Amino acid sequence: MVASSFGCAPPERPLIPGERPTTATDEGGLWAIMDREEARLARSPLRVNDPGLERYISGIACTVGGAYCRDVRVYVVRNASFNASMAPNGMLQVWTGLLLRTENEAQLAAVIGHELGHFVARHSLTRMRTARTVGDIAAFIALGTAGAGVQGGPQAVQAIAISALFAYSRDQEREADTFGLAAMRQAGYAESEAAAVWAGMAAEERAEPARDRGVPFLATHPGAEEREQTLRTLAASAAGTGRMGEDTHQAALAPLMPTMLADEVRLRRPERSLSVFQRLLARQPNEPGLNAATGEVYRLRAALGDDERALAAFRIAAAAPRPPATAWRGIGLVEQRRGQRAEAAAAFRRYLATTPEPPDAAMIRSYLVEGT
């Protein structure tokens, strides 16, 4: 999903459904490498162990991919960054940071359709054949073996490796966009949701202070605003609205949502995280997990007025019929910082009553002793 500065090369013919290259070819060698990395990924501790979720995403891949359904194997990877990538052998990685940011099935279908476009057009093979020297090809393969399995080394190194492996030219990105939108249309999804994915990413980019942006890991596309406008233009001629699949999508993600929210908070990118959470809250304003996570981001940022913002979000979460325990913990920590000892103690007791032995139980009990 990343644009590359590699030179141009003649496009390959499209991959035929069910086709597998022979091992005697350079493409066959690349597939063999990816097969080994797929075996590693299948055993990786970062693979999310949720067969139901993988079946759900595989179903979308089949709906969008049509005749290529049997060529795709889906792996959900626990990584809070926004990314999906499809290896030339059909290994499709979907990162949890991407899932968190998709509001409905159509948006996820847009990303999967785009990745299928790279796969069918054999863009990875084109990129490899564009390498100018044998050394470039060796480096390309070395990066693939280092990163495609998403394990076996520091996460930053793995991310850079995958980014290099699946870095495509702008023309290839446009080709994948066109394929993805056509696949969405044939599957009956709302094509406008492809642009909505990038509208969300553009909002995140605008929210983050320029000093904090740097060079993001796996910056999946250059210029989210440009990508949004391109997709909006391509989808403008679509007849009808198509289906969104919001309820089905939210139900499929629900078991993983607490983990995804906690991982996003741990990134310590408050402006980007708040952009994500506020966009999701616009559709689910009273969702307790989202409100608790929003409160935690405000609490950790601790800018002027953030204590009040955090308390407001935590209290919405705490008022839910089944409130997350983190809401009471957050209220306690904010009230303690504000010097409201009685309120803090009451919230801490609710927290401990809700989760009798949380990992921070000793610390919370020490706060209760100090407050007496």
XYZ file of C-alpha atoms in Angstrom:
372
model
C 0.000 0.000 0.000
C 3.061 2.297 -0.007
C 4.136 4.341 -3.004
C 7.705 3.820 -4.174
C 10.348 5.746 -6.061
C 11.500 2.659 -7.967
C 11.622 3.060 -11.744
C 8.957 1.965 -14.169
C 8.693 -1.493 -15.669
C 6.303 -3.062 -18.147
C 3.177 -4.334 -16.370
C 2.806 -8.076 -15.888
C -0.208 -9.914 -17.230
C -2.925 -10.361 -14.576
C -2.713 -13.409 -12.351
C -5.138 -16.171 -13.303
C -7.323 -17.467 -10.426
C -5.683 -20.556 -8.929
C -2.401 -19.904 -10.739
C 0.891 -20.665 -8.994
C 4.258 -19.973 -10.644
C 6.838 -22.739 -10.966
C 9.742 -22.676 -8.527
C 12.233 -22.380 -11.408
C 11.131 -18.769 -12.052
C 11.959 -15.622 -10.138
C 8.277 -15.279 -9.313
C 8.175 -18.841 -8.022
C 11.146 -18.086 -5.789
C 9.386 -15.037 -4.408
C 6.277 -17.099 -3.693
C 8.391 -19.729 -1.908
C 9.845 -17.053 0.359
C 6.388 -15.759 1.145
C 5.128 -19.296 1.816
C 7.807 -19.678 4.497
C 6.951 -16.314 5.983
C 3.278 -17.203 6.006
C 4.078 -20.313 8.043
C 5.907 -18.089 10.531
C 3.038 -15.622 10.656
C 0.569 -18.425 11.336
C 2.543 -19.211 14.525
C 3.329 -15.625 15.480
C 2.215 -14.378 18.918
C 1.074 -11.220 17.150
C -1.544 -13.107 15.168
C -4.957 -12.450 16.696
C -6.487 -15.734 17.782
C -10.052 -15.051 16.697
C -11.266 -17.589 14.121
C -14.634 -15.849 13.865
C -13.040 -12.536 12.950
C -10.758 -14.179 10.387
C -13.767 -15.924 8.853
C -15.608 -12.617 8.681
C -12.740 -10.880 6.894
C -12.159 -13.903 4.658
C -15.819 -13.697 3.677
C -15.359 -10.078 2.620
C -12.252 -11.049 0.644
C -14.248 -13.742 -1.139
C -17.164 -11.425 -1.836
C -14.854 -8.776 -3.291
C -12.351 -11.181 -4.850
C -14.821 -13.443 -6.613
C -12.859 -16.075 -8.548
C -9.729 -15.307 -6.477
C -11.442 -16.333 -3.219
C -9.431 -19.537 -2.770
C -6.152 -17.740 -3.432
C -6.449 -15.504 -0.339
C -5.589 -16.424 3.265
C -6.407 -13.819 5.916
C -4.330 -13.135 9.026
C -5.310 -10.516 11.597
C -2.165 -9.040 13.143
C -2.099 -7.162 16.428
C -0.451 -3.895 15.494
C -2.035 -0.534 16.278
C -0.781 1.121 13.087
C -3.042 1.561 10.061
C -2.086 -1.027 7.467
C -3.044 -4.013 5.349
C -0.800 -5.770 2.867
C -1.147 -8.689 0.502
C 1.894 -10.780 -0.338
C 2.318 -12.113 -3.879
C 1.368 -15.619 -2.700
C -2.062 -14.519 -1.381
C -1.165 -13.939 2.295
C -3.338 -11.009 3.378
C -2.377 -9.264 6.611
C -4.922 -6.941 8.203
C -3.615 -4.976 11.160
C -5.821 -4.172 14.121
C -5.078 -0.452 13.758
C -6.819 -0.578 10.395
C -9.791 -2.500 11.795
C -10.240 0.081 14.558
C -10.499 2.815 11.937
C -13.065 1.103 9.712
C -16.621 2.085 10.549
C -18.390 -0.459 8.372
C -17.928 -3.487 6.146
C -17.790 -1.403 2.971
C -14.728 0.477 4.214
C -12.901 -2.755 4.983
C -13.974 -4.131 1.610
C -12.420 -1.056 -0.032
C -9.039 -1.759 1.552
C -9.194 -5.474 0.761
C -10.239 -4.732 -2.819
C -7.256 -2.409 -3.184
C -4.875 -5.095 -1.904
C -6.437 -7.645 -4.247
C -5.706 -5.221 -7.063
C -1.994 -5.366 -6.248
C -2.170 -9.160 -6.034
C -4.008 -9.730 -9.321
C -1.782 -7.267 -11.206
C 1.330 -8.958 -9.731
C 2.745 -5.622 -8.659
C 5.275 -7.162 -6.265
C 6.792 -9.079 -9.172
C 6.961 -5.921 -11.270
C 8.706 -4.125 -8.444
C 11.247 -6.894 -8.014
C 11.994 -6.994 -11.727
C 12.460 -3.244 -11.710
C 15.371 -3.573 -9.267
C 18.419 -2.225 -11.026
C 21.079 -4.662 -9.794
C 21.423 -8.130 -8.343
C 22.246 -6.418 -5.057
C 18.922 -4.589 -5.137
C 17.077 -7.870 -5.696
C 18.994 -9.524 -2.851
C 18.129 -6.630 -0.548
C 14.491 -6.856 -1.639
C 14.350 -10.562 -0.779
C 16.245 -10.046 2.495
C 13.724 -7.416 3.533
C 10.924 -9.775 2.654
C 12.292 -12.564 4.805
C 12.946 -10.147 7.672
C 9.550 -8.550 7.722
C 6.763 -10.466 6.082
C 6.212 -12.736 9.071
C 5.936 -9.813 11.492
C 8.093 -11.513 14.091
C 11.687 -12.330 14.869
C 13.054 -8.821 15.460
C 12.300 -5.314 16.677
C 8.914 -4.187 15.477
C 10.326 -1.059 13.880
C 12.715 -3.078 11.727
C 9.907 -5.409 10.690
C 7.674 -2.486 9.753
C 10.361 -0.919 7.594
C 10.992 -4.286 5.948
C 7.365 -4.813 5.015
C 7.097 -1.232 3.848
C 10.003 -1.738 1.466
C 8.656 -5.061 0.234
C 5.207 -3.741 -0.659
C 6.171 -0.268 -1.885
C 4.339 0.442 -5.119
C 4.507 3.209 -7.697
C 1.770 5.803 -8.007
C 0.559 4.189 -11.224
C 0.299 0.840 -9.437
C -1.621 2.479 -6.612
C -4.067 3.994 -9.086
C -4.462 0.629 -10.799
C -5.190 -1.038 -7.458
C -7.710 1.701 -6.591
C -9.504 1.178 -9.884
C -9.591 -2.589 -9.395
C -10.817 -2.218 -5.820
C -13.660 0.124 -6.701
C -14.781 -2.118 -9.570
C -14.718 -5.104 -7.202
C -16.745 -3.165 -4.616
C -19.292 -2.219 -7.256
C -19.703 -5.803 -8.417
C -20.057 -6.975 -4.813
C -22.725 -4.371 -4.086
C -20.781 -2.236 -1.584
C -21.066 1.553 -1.342
C -18.076 2.793 -3.316
C -18.143 6.151 -1.549
C -16.797 4.400 1.554
C -13.400 3.938 -0.101
C -12.906 7.711 0.035
C -14.252 7.748 3.608
C -11.334 5.558 4.751
C -8.859 8.159 3.544
C -10.943 11.065 4.798
C -10.436 9.633 8.270
C -6.696 9.297 7.739
C -6.507 12.855 6.401
C -8.270 14.078 9.547
C -5.713 12.248 11.684
C -2.847 13.834 9.777
C -4.325 17.296 10.220
C -4.898 16.719 13.934
C -1.315 15.742 14.691
C 1.117 18.584 15.367
C 3.652 18.944 12.549
C 6.550 18.472 14.976
C 5.305 14.981 15.871
C 4.677 13.628 12.377
C 8.152 12.613 11.272
C 8.241 9.645 8.889
C 5.434 7.261 9.972
C 5.918 3.504 9.996
C 4.197 2.004 6.978
C 2.756 5.298 5.797
C 0.476 3.316 3.595
C -0.186 5.998 1.005
C 1.416 9.349 0.291
C -1.062 12.134 0.950
C -4.283 10.898 2.482
C -6.168 13.966 1.232
C -5.022 13.324 -2.329
C -6.055 9.679 -2.075
C -9.456 10.676 -0.677
C -10.122 13.043 -3.570
C -8.967 10.518 -6.178
C -11.258 7.819 -4.824
C -14.157 10.236 -4.508
C -13.750 11.184 -8.165
C -13.475 7.560 -9.288
C -16.610 6.620 -7.331
C -18.634 9.634 -8.477
C -20.125 7.777 -11.447
C -21.315 4.813 -9.356
C -25.015 4.082 -9.677
C -26.913 3.734 -6.405
C -25.524 3.828 -2.910
C -24.663 0.204 -2.222
C -24.573 -1.476 1.154
C -22.519 -0.379 4.141
C -22.786 -3.337 6.530
C -22.278 -1.266 9.674
C -24.099 -3.489 12.175
C -22.468 -6.695 10.963
C -19.067 -5.061 11.025
C -19.407 -3.693 14.552
C -20.601 -7.075 15.821
C -17.598 -8.824 14.271
C -15.129 -6.363 15.824
C -16.793 -6.137 19.250
C -14.782 -8.902 20.995
C -11.502 -7.318 19.888
C -12.509 -3.706 20.487
C -11.187 -3.370 24.093
C -7.760 -4.596 22.967
C -7.706 -2.315 19.924
C -8.690 0.715 21.992
C -6.075 -0.012 24.664
C -3.371 -0.493 22.023
C -4.288 2.822 20.407
C -4.069 4.625 23.754
C -0.642 3.074 24.379
C 0.719 4.654 21.206
C 0.739 8.000 23.066
C -0.310 9.946 19.964
C -3.118 11.897 21.647
C -4.183 14.119 18.752
C -4.383 11.250 16.271
C -6.089 8.966 18.773
C -8.649 11.612 19.666
C -9.357 12.130 15.967
C -10.079 8.410 15.615
C -12.167 8.157 18.778
C -14.203 11.278 18.090
C -15.032 10.056 14.594
C -16.229 6.738 16.017
C -18.125 8.462 18.837
C -20.033 10.526 16.296
C -21.864 7.305 15.425
C -21.873 5.778 18.920
C -21.810 8.716 21.368
C -22.582 6.623 24.464
C -20.413 3.592 23.689
C -18.710 2.914 27.050
C -15.417 1.476 25.783
C -14.861 4.339 23.371
C -15.656 6.914 26.044
C -13.331 5.248 28.563
C -10.503 5.212 25.991
C -11.175 8.841 25.104
C -11.040 9.789 28.766
C -7.742 7.962 29.167
C -6.176 9.848 26.254
C -7.226 13.159 27.808
C -5.978 12.038 31.234
C -2.570 11.080 29.870
C -2.218 14.210 27.745
C -3.050 16.425 30.741
C -3.268 19.660 28.764
C -5.267 22.658 29.958
C -8.874 21.543 30.399
C -8.109 17.859 29.824
C -9.043 16.812 33.360
C -12.569 18.077 32.788
C -12.726 16.464 29.337
C -11.451 13.189 30.764
C -13.986 13.191 33.593
C -16.840 13.885 31.187
C -15.869 10.928 29.009
C -15.205 8.620 31.959
C -18.578 9.454 33.524
C -20.432 8.611 30.315
C -18.667 5.248 30.342
C -19.345 4.704 34.043
C -23.072 5.383 33.559
C -23.440 2.472 31.143
C -25.343 -0.627 32.313
C -22.071 -2.604 32.155
C -19.356 0.021 32.559
C -15.713 -0.840 31.823
C -13.649 -0.970 34.990
C -11.168 1.462 33.450
C -13.794 4.199 33.695
C -13.729 4.053 37.505
C -9.943 3.848 37.518
C -9.742 6.925 35.308
C -12.176 8.900 37.451
C -10.131 8.029 40.528
C -6.821 9.082 38.991
C -8.179 12.371 37.669
C -9.954 13.237 40.921
C -6.798 12.387 42.841
C -4.799 14.760 40.628
C -7.443 17.440 41.259
C -7.125 16.950 45.018
C -10.646 15.523 45.373
C -9.733 12.719 47.767
C -13.218 11.537 48.667
C -14.308 11.303 45.040
C -11.059 9.566 44.115
C -11.411 7.016 46.909
C -15.012 6.229 45.965
C -13.996 5.658 42.326
C -11.026 3.486 43.292
C -13.266 1.301 45.474
C -15.680 0.848 42.572
C -12.739 -0.075 40.352
C -11.443 -2.723 42.763
C -14.956 -4.080 43.295
C -15.426 -4.424 39.535
C -12.045 -6.109 38.971
C -10.933 -7.674 42.271
C -7.301 -8.295 41.227
C -6.319 -5.937 38.421
C -2.589 -5.654 37.589
C -2.376 -2.307 39.379
C -4.331 -3.377 42.476
C -1.400 -2.752 44.850
C -0.923 0.774 43.538
C -4.635 1.597 43.779
C -4.833 0.252 47.337
C -1.850 2.410 48.270
C -3.755 5.453 47.010
C -6.665 4.477 49.244
C -4.360 4.239 52.263
C -2.804 7.632 51.460
C -6.239 9.188 51.147
C -7.487 8.070 54.564
